[in-house]
Coordinates of C-alpha atoms in Angstrom, one line a residue:
G78 CA 96.6 118.7 114.1
I79 CA 92.7 117.4 113.4
L80 CA 93.5 115.4 110.8
F81 CA 96.6 113.3 112.9
C82 CA 94.3 112.8 115.8
L83 CA 91.7 111.4 113.3
L84 CA 94.3 109.0 111.5
L85 CA 95.5 107.9 115.0
L86 CA 92.1 107.3 116.3
V87 CA 91.5 105.1 113.3
A88 CA 94.8 103.4 112.4
F89 CA 95.5 102.9 115.9
P90 CA 95.2 99.4 116.3
S91 CA 97.9 98.9 113.0
F92 CA 100.5 99.9 115.5
S93 CA 100.4 96.3 117.0
Y94 CA 100.2 94.3 114.0
P95 CA 103.5 92.2 113.3
P96 CA 104.8 91.9 110.0
V97 CA 102.8 89.9 107.4
S98 CA 102.7 88.0 103.8
D99 CA 105.4 89.3 102.0
Y100 CA 107.7 90.7 104.6
W101 CA 109.4 87.7 105.1
S102 CA 110.6 86.7 101.6
T103 CA 111.1 90.2 100.5
M104 CA 112.6 91.6 103.3
F105 CA 113.7 89.6 107.0
Y106 CA 114.8 86.3 105.1
P107 CA 117.0 88.0 102.2
F108 CA 118.7 90.3 105.0
H109 CA 120.0 87.2 106.6
S110 CA 120.5 85.0 103.9
F111 CA 122.8 87.7 101.8
E112 CA 125.3 87.2 104.6
N113 CA 126.7 84.5 103.0
L114 CA 127.1 86.1 99.8
P115 CA 130.0 87.9 98.9
G116 CA 130.3 91.7 99.4
K117 CA 128.5 93.9 101.6
V118 CA 125.0 93.0 102.7
W119 CA 123.7 96.2 102.2
M120 CA 124.6 96.3 98.4
H121 CA 122.4 92.6 98.0
V122 CA 119.5 94.2 99.8
L123 CA 119.5 96.9 96.9
N124 CA 118.6 93.9 94.7
I125 CA 116.0 92.3 96.4
D126 CA 113.3 90.8 94.6
P127 CA 113.2 87.0 94.9
C128 CA 110.4 86.3 92.8
E129 CA 110.2 88.2 89.8
Q130 CA 114.0 89.6 89.6
M131 CA 113.1 92.6 86.9
R132 CA 111.7 94.8 89.4
Y133 CA 114.2 97.9 89.9
Q134 CA 113.6 99.8 93.6
P135 CA 117.1 99.4 95.4
L136 CA 116.2 101.8 98.2
S137 CA 112.7 100.2 98.9
R138 CA 114.2 97.4 101.0
L139 CA 117.5 99.3 102.3
Y140 CA 115.4 101.6 104.5
Y141 CA 113.7 98.4 106.2
Y142 CA 117.4 96.8 106.1
V143 CA 118.7 99.8 108.1
L144 CA 115.4 100.0 110.6
H145 CA 115.9 96.2 111.1
C146 CA 119.9 96.4 112.1
F147 CA 118.7 99.1 114.8
V148 CA 115.2 97.8 116.2
G149 CA 115.5 94.4 115.1
S150 CA 112.1 92.4 116.0
N151 CA 110.5 95.8 117.5
F152 CA 108.0 95.8 114.5
M153 CA 106.0 98.3 115.9
I154 CA 108.5 100.8 115.1
F155 CA 108.2 99.8 111.7
N156 CA 104.3 100.7 111.7
I157 CA 104.6 104.1 113.6
L158 CA 107.1 105.3 111.5
N159 CA 105.1 104.3 108.5
F160 CA 102.2 106.3 109.9
L161 CA 104.0 109.4 110.2
M162 CA 105.3 109.0 107.2
Y163 CA 101.5 108.9 105.7
F164 CA 100.8 112.0 107.6
L165 CA 104.0 114.0 106.3
S166 CA 102.9 112.8 102.9
M167 CA 99.3 114.4 103.1
L168 CA 100.8 117.4 104.7
L169 CA 103.2 117.8 101.7
I170 CA 100.4 117.5 99.5
Y171 CA 98.1 120.2 101.1
R172 CA 101.3 122.9 101.0
F173 CA 101.6 121.3 97.3
I174 CA 98.6 122.4 95.7
L175 CA 98.7 125.9 97.6
Y176 CA 101.2 126.6 94.8
F177 CA 98.2 126.0 92.6
V178 CA 95.2 127.6 94.2
E179 CA 94.3 129.8 97.2
D180 CA 91.4 128.2 98.8
R181 CA 93.0 126.9 101.9
V182 CA 89.3 125.4 103.1
M183 CA 88.8 123.6 99.9
S184 CA 92.0 122.2 100.1
A185 CA 91.8 120.9 103.4
A186 CA 89.0 119.3 103.0
F187 CA 89.7 117.0 100.0
I188 CA 93.1 116.2 101.0
G189 CA 91.6 115.2 104.6
T190 CA 89.0 113.1 103.0
C191 CA 91.3 111.2 100.5
A192 CA 93.9 110.6 103.7
F193 CA 90.9 108.3 104.9
L194 CA 90.1 106.6 101.0
F195 CA 88.9 103.0 101.5
T196 CA 90.9 102.1 98.2
H197 CA 94.3 103.0 99.2
F198 CA 93.9 102.9 103.3
D199 CA 95.7 99.1 103.6
I200 CA 99.0 101.2 102.9
L201 CA 98.6 102.7 106.5
L202 CA 97.9 99.6 107.9
W203 CA 100.3 97.4 106.3
S204 CA 104.0 98.9 106.7
C205 CA 105.3 96.6 104.2
H206 CA 105.0 99.9 101.6
T207 CA 106.8 102.1 103.4
Y208 CA 108.8 103.0 100.1
I209 CA 105.8 103.8 98.2
I210 CA 105.0 106.5 100.5
F211 CA 108.7 107.1 101.0
G212 CA 109.1 108.0 97.1
L213 CA 106.0 110.1 97.1
I214 CA 107.3 112.6 99.9
S215 CA 110.5 112.7 97.8
F216 CA 108.8 113.7 94.2
L217 CA 106.9 116.4 96.3
F218 CA 110.1 117.6 97.8
G219 CA 111.5 118.0 94.7
F220 CA 108.7 119.9 92.3
I221 CA 108.5 122.3 95.4
N222 CA 112.2 122.9 94.8
Y223 CA 111.9 122.7 91.3
V224 CA 109.2 125.5 91.4
K225 CA 111.5 127.5 93.6
F226 CA 114.2 127.2 90.6
V227 CA 111.7 128.6 88.0
K228 CA 110.4 131.1 90.2
T229 CA 114.4 132.6 90.8
K230 CA 116.3 130.7 88.3
N231 CA 118.7 129.6 90.9
T232 CA 120.2 126.5 89.7
S233 CA 121.4 125.3 93.1
F234 CA 118.0 124.5 93.2
L235 CA 118.0 121.6 90.7
F236 CA 121.1 119.6 92.6
F237 CA 118.1 119.2 95.5
V238 CA 115.8 118.4 92.9
G239 CA 117.7 115.8 90.9
A240 CA 118.6 113.9 94.3
L241 CA 115.1 114.1 95.5
F242 CA 113.7 112.5 92.2
L243 CA 116.4 110.0 92.0
I244 CA 115.8 108.9 95.7
G245 CA 111.9 108.7 94.7
M246 CA 112.6 106.9 91.7
W247 CA 114.7 104.3 93.4
S248 CA 112.4 104.1 96.1
Y249 CA 109.6 102.9 93.4
E250 CA 110.1 102.3 90.0
A251 CA 106.7 103.7 89.1
F252 CA 107.9 106.9 89.4
A253 CA 110.2 106.4 86.8
L254 CA 107.9 108.8 84.1
W255 CA 107.4 111.4 87.0
P256 CA 110.8 113.7 86.2
L257 CA 109.4 114.7 82.9
A258 CA 106.4 116.2 84.6
I259 CA 109.0 119.4 85.0
I260 CA 108.2 120.0 81.1
F261 CA 104.7 121.1 82.4
L262 CA 105.8 123.2 85.5
S263 CA 108.7 125.0 83.7
S264 CA 106.1 126.5 81.4
I265 CA 103.7 127.8 83.8
K266 CA 103.6 131.4 83.6
N267 CA 102.5 132.0 87.4
F268 CA 105.8 130.5 88.5
K269 CA 107.9 133.2 86.3
N270 CA 109.0 136.6 87.4
D271 CA 110.0 137.7 84.1
S272 CA 109.6 136.8 80.7
T273 CA 113.2 135.7 79.7
K274 CA 114.7 136.8 76.1
K275 CA 116.4 133.7 75.9
K276 CA 113.0 131.9 75.0
F277 CA 114.3 128.1 75.4
W278 CA 116.3 128.5 78.3
H279 CA 114.0 126.4 80.3
A280 CA 113.7 123.8 77.5
K281 CA 118.1 123.1 77.6
I282 CA 118.3 123.5 80.8
N283 CA 115.6 120.8 81.1
F284 CA 117.0 118.5 78.6
I285 CA 120.4 118.9 80.3
F286 CA 118.9 117.9 83.7
L287 CA 116.7 115.3 82.8
G288 CA 119.6 113.7 80.5
M289 CA 121.9 113.7 83.7
I290 CA 118.8 112.3 86.2
Y291 CA 118.2 109.3 83.7
A292 CA 122.1 108.5 82.9
L293 CA 122.2 108.5 86.7
Y294 CA 119.1 106.5 86.8
F295 CA 120.4 103.9 84.4
G296 CA 123.7 103.9 85.6
A297 CA 122.8 103.0 88.8
Y298 CA 120.5 100.0 87.1
L299 CA 123.8 98.7 85.4
F300 CA 125.6 98.9 88.5
T301 CA 123.4 97.1 90.8
R302 CA 122.8 94.0 88.0
A303 CA 126.3 93.6 88.0
I304 CA 126.4 92.6 92.1
N305 CA 125.0 89.2 90.9
T306 CA 122.5 88.8 93.9
Y307 CA 120.6 86.5 91.8
S308 CA 121.6 83.9 89.2
A309 CA 119.4 85.0 86.5
P310 CA 115.8 86.7 86.1
T311 CA 112.5 84.9 86.3
Y312 CA 111.4 87.2 83.1
K313 CA 112.9 88.1 79.8
I314 CA 113.1 91.1 78.9
S315 CA 111.2 91.0 75.5
S316 CA 108.6 89.5 77.4
F317 CA 107.3 92.9 78.7
F318 CA 108.0 94.7 75.3
N319 CA 105.2 94.4 73.0
L320 CA 102.6 96.4 71.5
S321 CA 99.4 94.7 73.1
S322 CA 100.9 95.2 76.7
F323 CA 101.4 98.9 75.7
V324 CA 97.7 99.6 74.6
Y325 CA 96.0 97.0 77.2
A326 CA 97.8 98.9 80.2
S327 CA 97.1 102.3 78.9
L328 CA 93.1 101.6 79.1
K329 CA 93.4 99.2 82.2
V330 CA 94.8 102.7 83.7
L331 CA 91.9 104.9 82.0
F332 CA 89.6 102.1 83.2
N333 CA 91.1 102.5 87.0
F334 CA 90.5 105.9 87.0
L335 CA 86.9 105.5 86.0
Y336 CA 86.2 102.7 88.5
N337 CA 88.5 103.1 91.3
T338 CA 89.7 106.5 91.6
V339 CA 86.3 107.8 91.0
F340 CA 83.4 105.3 91.8
V341 CA 84.5 103.0 94.1
N342 CA 86.0 106.2 96.0
V343 CA 82.6 107.4 95.9
L344 CA 80.7 103.8 96.3
P345 CA 83.4 101.7 98.6
F346 CA 80.9 99.0 99.0
L347 CA 81.4 98.1 94.8
A348 CA 84.7 96.4 95.9
F349 CA 83.5 94.0 98.4
P350 CA 83.5 91.4 99.3
L351 CA 86.9 91.3 99.4
N352 CA 89.6 88.6 98.7
V353 CA 91.1 87.6 101.4
S354 CA 94.6 85.5 100.8
E355 CA 98.1 86.2 101.6
N356 CA 96.8 89.8 101.1
I357 CA 93.4 91.7 100.9
Y358 CA 92.4 92.3 97.4
M359 CA 89.4 94.5 96.5
R360 CA 87.2 92.1 94.6
G361 CA 83.0 92.8 94.2
P362 CA 80.9 91.7 91.4
I363 CA 82.0 94.2 88.7
L364 CA 85.7 92.6 88.9
E365 CA 84.6 89.7 89.3
F366 CA 82.6 89.8 86.3
I367 CA 85.5 91.2 84.5
N368 CA 87.8 88.2 85.5
N369 CA 85.3 85.7 84.1
E370 CA 86.6 86.5 80.5
N371 CA 84.6 89.8 80.3
G372 CA 87.8 92.0 79.5
W373 CA 86.2 93.2 76.8
I374 CA 84.9 96.0 79.4
I375 CA 88.2 97.4 80.1
F376 CA 88.6 98.2 76.2
I377 CA 85.2 99.8 75.7
I378 CA 85.5 102.0 79.1
G379 CA 88.9 102.4 78.7
T380 CA 88.5 104.2 75.3
F381 CA 85.1 106.1 76.9
V382 CA 87.5 107.9 79.4
G383 CA 90.4 108.6 76.9
I384 CA 87.9 110.3 74.4
M385 CA 86.4 112.0 77.4
L386 CA 90.2 113.1 78.4
T387 CA 90.4 114.3 75.1
V388 CA 87.2 116.6 75.0
L389 CA 88.2 118.0 78.3
F390 CA 91.5 119.1 77.0
I391 CA 89.8 120.4 73.7
W392 CA 86.8 122.5 75.7
L393 CA 90.2 124.2 77.7
K394 CA 91.5 124.9 74.7
N395 CA 88.6 126.5 73.1
K396 CA 87.9 128.3 76.2
K397 CA 91.5 129.7 75.8
Y398 CA 92.4 128.6 79.4
Y399 CA 96.0 127.7 78.1
E400 CA 97.6 127.8 82.0
E401 CA 94.8 125.8 83.4
M402 CA 95.4 123.3 80.6
K403 CA 98.8 123.3 81.8
I404 CA 98.4 122.5 85.2
V405 CA 95.6 120.1 84.6
G406 CA 97.8 118.2 82.3
F407 CA 100.8 118.5 85.1
L408 CA 98.6 116.6 87.6
A409 CA 96.9 114.2 85.0
F410 CA 100.6 112.8 84.0
L411 CA 101.0 112.3 87.5
M412 CA 98.3 110.8 87.8
L413 CA 98.0 108.2 84.5
S414 CA 101.8 107.6 84.4
E415 CA 102.8 105.9 87.6
P416 CA 100.0 103.7 87.4
F417 CA 100.9 102.8 83.9
V418 CA 104.5 102.0 84.8
I419 CA 102.7 99.3 87.5
F420 CA 100.2 97.8 85.2
F421 CA 102.3 97.7 82.3
F422 CA 105.1 95.6 83.7
R423 CA 102.3 93.7 85.4
E424 CA 100.9 91.9 82.4
A425 CA 103.3 89.9 82.0
S426 CA 103.6 88.7 85.7
N427 CA 100.1 88.6 87.3
P428 CA 96.5 88.0 86.2
S429 CA 95.0 90.6 84.5
I430 CA 92.7 91.6 87.2
Y431 CA 95.3 92.1 89.7
S432 CA 96.3 95.7 89.1
L433 CA 92.8 96.5 89.8
T434 CA 92.2 94.9 93.2
E435 CA 95.5 96.3 94.9
F436 CA 95.2 98.9 97.6
R437 CA 98.5 100.1 97.4
Y438 CA 98.2 100.7 93.8
Q439 CA 95.8 103.3 94.3
Y440 CA 97.3 105.7 97.0
V441 CA 99.1 108.0 94.3
P442 CA 96.2 108.0 91.5
N443 CA 93.8 109.3 94.5
I444 CA 96.0 111.8 95.8
V445 CA 96.6 113.5 92.6
F446 CA 93.0 113.1 91.7
A447 CA 92.2 114.8 94.8
L448 CA 94.5 117.8 93.6
V449 CA 92.9 117.6 90.3
L450 CA 89.6 118.5 91.4
I451 CA 90.5 120.8 94.0
Y452 CA 92.1 122.7 91.0
A453 CA 89.3 122.3 89.0
I454 CA 86.6 123.8 91.5
C455 CA 88.9 126.4 92.7
K456 CA 90.4 128.0 89.2
I457 CA 88.3 126.6 86.6
M458 CA 84.4 126.3 87.9
R459 CA 85.0 128.9 90.0
S460 CA 82.0 127.6 92.7
S461 CA 79.4 129.4 94.1
K462 CA 78.4 129.2 97.5
T463 CA 75.6 126.7 97.1
M464 CA 78.1 124.6 95.0
R465 CA 80.6 124.7 97.8
K466 CA 78.0 123.7 100.2
A467 CA 77.1 120.5 98.2
I468 CA 80.9 119.9 97.8
F469 CA 81.5 119.8 101.5
A470 CA 78.5 117.6 101.9
L471 CA 79.6 115.1 99.2
L472 CA 82.6 115.1 101.0
A473 CA 81.3 114.2 104.2
F474 CA 79.5 111.6 102.7
V475 CA 82.3 109.9 101.0
F476 CA 84.3 110.4 104.2
I477 CA 81.8 109.0 106.3
G478 CA 81.5 105.9 103.7
N479 CA 85.3 105.3 103.6
I480 CA 86.0 105.7 107.3
Y481 CA 83.3 102.8 107.6
F482 CA 84.6 100.2 105.3
S483 CA 88.1 101.1 106.2
N484 CA 87.1 99.8 109.5
K485 CA 86.3 96.7 107.4
V486 CA 89.4 96.2 106.9
I487 CA 90.9 96.8 110.1
S488 CA 88.5 94.1 111.7
I489 CA 90.1 91.7 109.0
Y490 CA 93.5 92.3 110.5
N491 CA 92.9 92.4 114.4
S492 CA 90.9 89.2 113.5
D493 CA 93.2 87.2 111.4
L494 CA 96.6 88.4 112.7
S495 CA 95.5 87.9 116.4
N496 CA 97.4 84.3 117.0
L497 CA 100.5 85.4 115.2
K498 CA 100.8 88.7 117.5
K499 CA 100.5 85.9 120.7
V500 CA 103.9 84.1 118.9
F501 CA 106.1 87.4 118.3
S502 CA 104.8 88.2 121.9
S503 CA 105.7 85.5 123.6
V504 CA 108.7 84.6 121.5
R505 CA 109.9 88.5 122.6
T506 CA 108.8 87.8 126.2
G507 CA 111.2 84.3 126.4
I508 CA 114.0 86.0 124.7
K509 CA 113.9 89.1 127.2
D510 CA 113.3 87.2 130.7
G511 CA 116.2 85.0 129.4
L512 CA 114.2 81.5 129.1
I513 CA 115.1 81.3 125.1
N514 CA 118.7 81.3 125.0
N515 CA 121.7 79.7 123.4
E516 CA 121.3 76.8 125.6
N517 CA 117.7 76.2 125.7
N518 CA 116.2 76.6 122.0
L519 CA 112.9 77.5 120.5
Y520 CA 111.9 75.1 117.5
I521 CA 109.3 77.0 115.1
D522 CA 107.3 74.4 113.1
K523 CA 108.1 75.0 109.4
N524 CA 104.1 74.4 108.7
I525 CA 103.3 76.6 111.7
H526 CA 101.6 78.8 109.2
E527 CA 98.9 76.1 108.2
Y528 CA 97.1 76.7 111.3
L529 CA 97.2 80.4 111.2
P530 CA 95.1 82.6 108.5
S531 CA 96.7 82.9 104.9
L532 CA 97.3 86.8 106.0
C533 CA 100.3 85.3 108.3
W534 CA 102.1 84.1 105.4
N535 CA 102.6 84.0 101.7
V536 CA 102.5 80.2 101.0
Y537 CA 103.9 80.6 97.9
M538 CA 106.8 82.8 98.3
G539 CA 107.4 81.3 101.3
E540 CA 107.8 77.9 100.1
R541 CA 109.6 78.8 97.1
F542 CA 112.4 81.4 98.5
I543 CA 112.4 80.8 101.8
K544 CA 115.2 77.6 102.3
E545 CA 114.8 77.3 106.0
G546 CA 112.4 78.4 109.2
N547 CA 110.1 80.8 108.8
Y548 CA 109.5 83.6 111.7
K549 CA 112.6 83.2 113.3
W550 CA 113.9 85.9 110.3
L551 CA 112.6 88.9 111.8
F552 CA 114.9 88.5 115.0
S553 CA 118.4 90.3 115.1
K554 CA 121.7 87.7 114.1
K555 CA 122.5 86.9 117.8
E556 CA 119.1 86.2 118.5
L557 CA 118.7 83.6 115.6
A558 CA 121.1 81.2 117.7
Y559 CA 118.2 81.0 120.1
F560 CA 116.2 79.1 117.3
T561 CA 116.7 75.3 115.9
E562 CA 115.6 73.6 113.0
D563 CA 116.3 70.4 114.5
I564 CA 113.1 70.0 117.1
N565 CA 115.2 67.6 119.1
A566 CA 117.6 69.5 120.0
A567 CA 114.9 72.6 121.2
K568 CA 113.6 72.8 124.9
W569 CA 110.3 75.0 123.7
I570 CA 108.2 74.7 121.1
I571 CA 105.1 77.1 119.8
D572 CA 101.7 75.4 121.0
K573 CA 99.4 75.4 118.1
D574 CA 96.2 75.8 119.6
T575 CA 97.0 78.9 122.1
F576 CA 100.2 79.9 120.0
Y577 CA 102.4 80.7 123.1
V578 CA 106.0 79.0 123.7
V579 CA 105.3 75.9 125.9
E580 CA 107.5 73.2 126.9
K581 CA 108.9 70.6 124.7
T582 CA 107.0 67.8 126.7
F583 CA 105.5 64.8 125.3
E584 CA 101.9 65.7 126.3
N585 CA 102.5 69.6 124.3
L586 CA 103.8 67.4 121.2
K587 CA 100.6 65.3 120.6
K588 CA 98.8 68.7 120.8
E589 CA 97.2 69.3 117.3
G590 CA 96.0 72.8 115.9
K591 CA 93.1 73.3 113.7
F592 CA 94.4 73.3 109.9
I593 CA 92.9 76.5 108.3
S594 CA 92.5 76.3 104.9
K595 CA 90.3 79.6 103.6
G596 CA 92.4 82.0 101.7
K597 CA 95.0 79.4 100.7
G598 CA 93.9 77.6 97.9
E599 CA 95.5 79.3 95.0
Q600 CA 98.4 79.6 96.4
Y601 CA 98.6 75.5 96.8
R602 CA 97.4 75.3 93.6
E603 CA 100.1 77.9 91.8
L604 CA 103.0 76.0 94.0
G605 CA 101.8 72.6 92.5
Y606 CA 101.7 74.1 89.1
Y607 CA 105.6 75.5 89.8
Y608 CA 106.4 72.3 91.0
M609 CA 104.9 70.7 87.8
D610 CA 106.8 72.7 85.8
N611 CA 110.2 71.8 87.5
S612 CA 109.6 67.9 87.1
D613 CA 109.0 67.5 91.0
F614 CA 105.9 65.6 91.1
H615 CA 106.1 64.5 94.9
N616 CA 105.6 68.1 96.0
A617 CA 103.3 68.7 93.2
V618 CA 100.9 66.4 94.7
I619 CA 101.0 67.7 97.9
M620 CA 100.2 71.4 97.0
L621 CA 97.6 70.2 94.6
E622 CA 95.7 67.5 97.5
K623 CA 96.0 70.9 100.0
S624 CA 94.3 72.8 97.4
F625 CA 91.6 70.9 97.1
I626 CA 90.4 71.3 100.5
E627 CA 89.7 74.9 99.9
D628 CA 89.0 74.4 96.3
P629 CA 87.3 70.7 95.6
G630 CA 85.9 71.5 92.3
N631 CA 88.4 73.2 90.5
E632 CA 88.9 70.7 87.3
D633 CA 92.3 71.9 86.6
A634 CA 93.9 71.2 89.5
R635 CA 92.2 67.9 89.2
K636 CA 93.9 67.0 85.9
A637 CA 96.9 68.5 87.1
L638 CA 97.1 66.0 90.2
G639 CA 96.0 62.9 88.5
E640 CA 98.8 64.2 85.7
S641 CA 101.8 64.6 88.8
Q642 CA 100.4 61.3 90.9
Q643 CA 101.0 59.3 87.6
K644 CA 104.5 60.2 87.1
F645 CA 105.1 60.6 90.6

């Protein structure tokens, strides 16, 4: 109850946040555009990935599609359900750790603090990533049922486990390795009520179970790809699988553990100033230094962390903490394998530093590391009263610091989304009152996002993947008839100063809003390069010129602009 109230108090402003950034190109626009494709819309929703066309998380957008069909433009429902699922994930993780420790107070203190960690708190504020929370919840229920199977040898539990694992993997491909963690769970003696005569009984069951799980997992992959939602993938599979990507992703995961999961969680100011563009990203002087051709730091620190973890397990073995090794190994596997899948594939599609800056990538490692700490303190260190007081004092310091810096992120959203909230509030009121209808259409300028902060629209993805319109895609199929792409056919427009719906009069048409370039320079620049690669030099010049408004000193962009102007 206390955790729920505190989360509600801090995150309450997010309930009114409108959809931002990637919502439009990865959800709302495809929901409507897929109606023009053969077959059922929901089947194409399983394939949504307009940019890379290499991701495999078929349930991730189906959740939003079903919700959108029922609630339409009432985006507050999206945000409230995201909040409730986040809270449920914390309750489940608390219940799960009690299978390994008995100290409820210590467990509640760590998990309560973890719920407010700045490095992943954005996942609660931005409901576009509910599928990650949903995937984690599915796996937590799955592991709980697997423990029941180990304790009872009742194989009927495995049907629930299998379904929950598949739901988790289909929600978010980063969980693809997690079913393998049952190998650790099945070996823990505390979960076994007797010593079975069949020594390899669990091993055989696990082998068959995992074989079936992955057969269904990859079978569904072949099915979704056979739907042909997209013509061809942007990336070839061969571009991902190489030894250097494997090694670098592994070291980056270890670096991320020490930097984000440990240091930034204790000292959140290390991630400031934030980078606010189409999303909010962590940055700070350390990542900025690495980004300036100092990637060798990741190799050195990643190797150091790997050695330290190896030493830890050798120490546990020498101390004959065999059961403790299994449990720590189980949790470490969860903590490191999930970000590894992400980092590995992001090596081919994003700048090297990208994976270290994303809030959502820290959510699972943060939660599982909290479990590692709880277990280590309660079962390995066997802390004294003095140590417990010191731990609670440290948690209080971490809790207060993270609340403070999470509120800075909330302040950014409150400020940058205020005018977009006016747009949707005004449009929805106009539709509700019957002012905007089939005869009296609303025209929304295709470039309205240029008068809004960068969080309100992903310029790069919107320009490339949304063929017409912009913010109208939030609304239902029936309501889409109230919008027009022809200003001459419209009765209503959006005022670029007030961002309210106004009548299309000569005076209102003459009004010019204030162009906002901050946070958009890199997106315009990347678009310019994209159009150059596709020999569209007209649009390349337009985008590169826009990029100079924010970043006039970029020499690479200046060279590209000159080349495009010559060929245009």
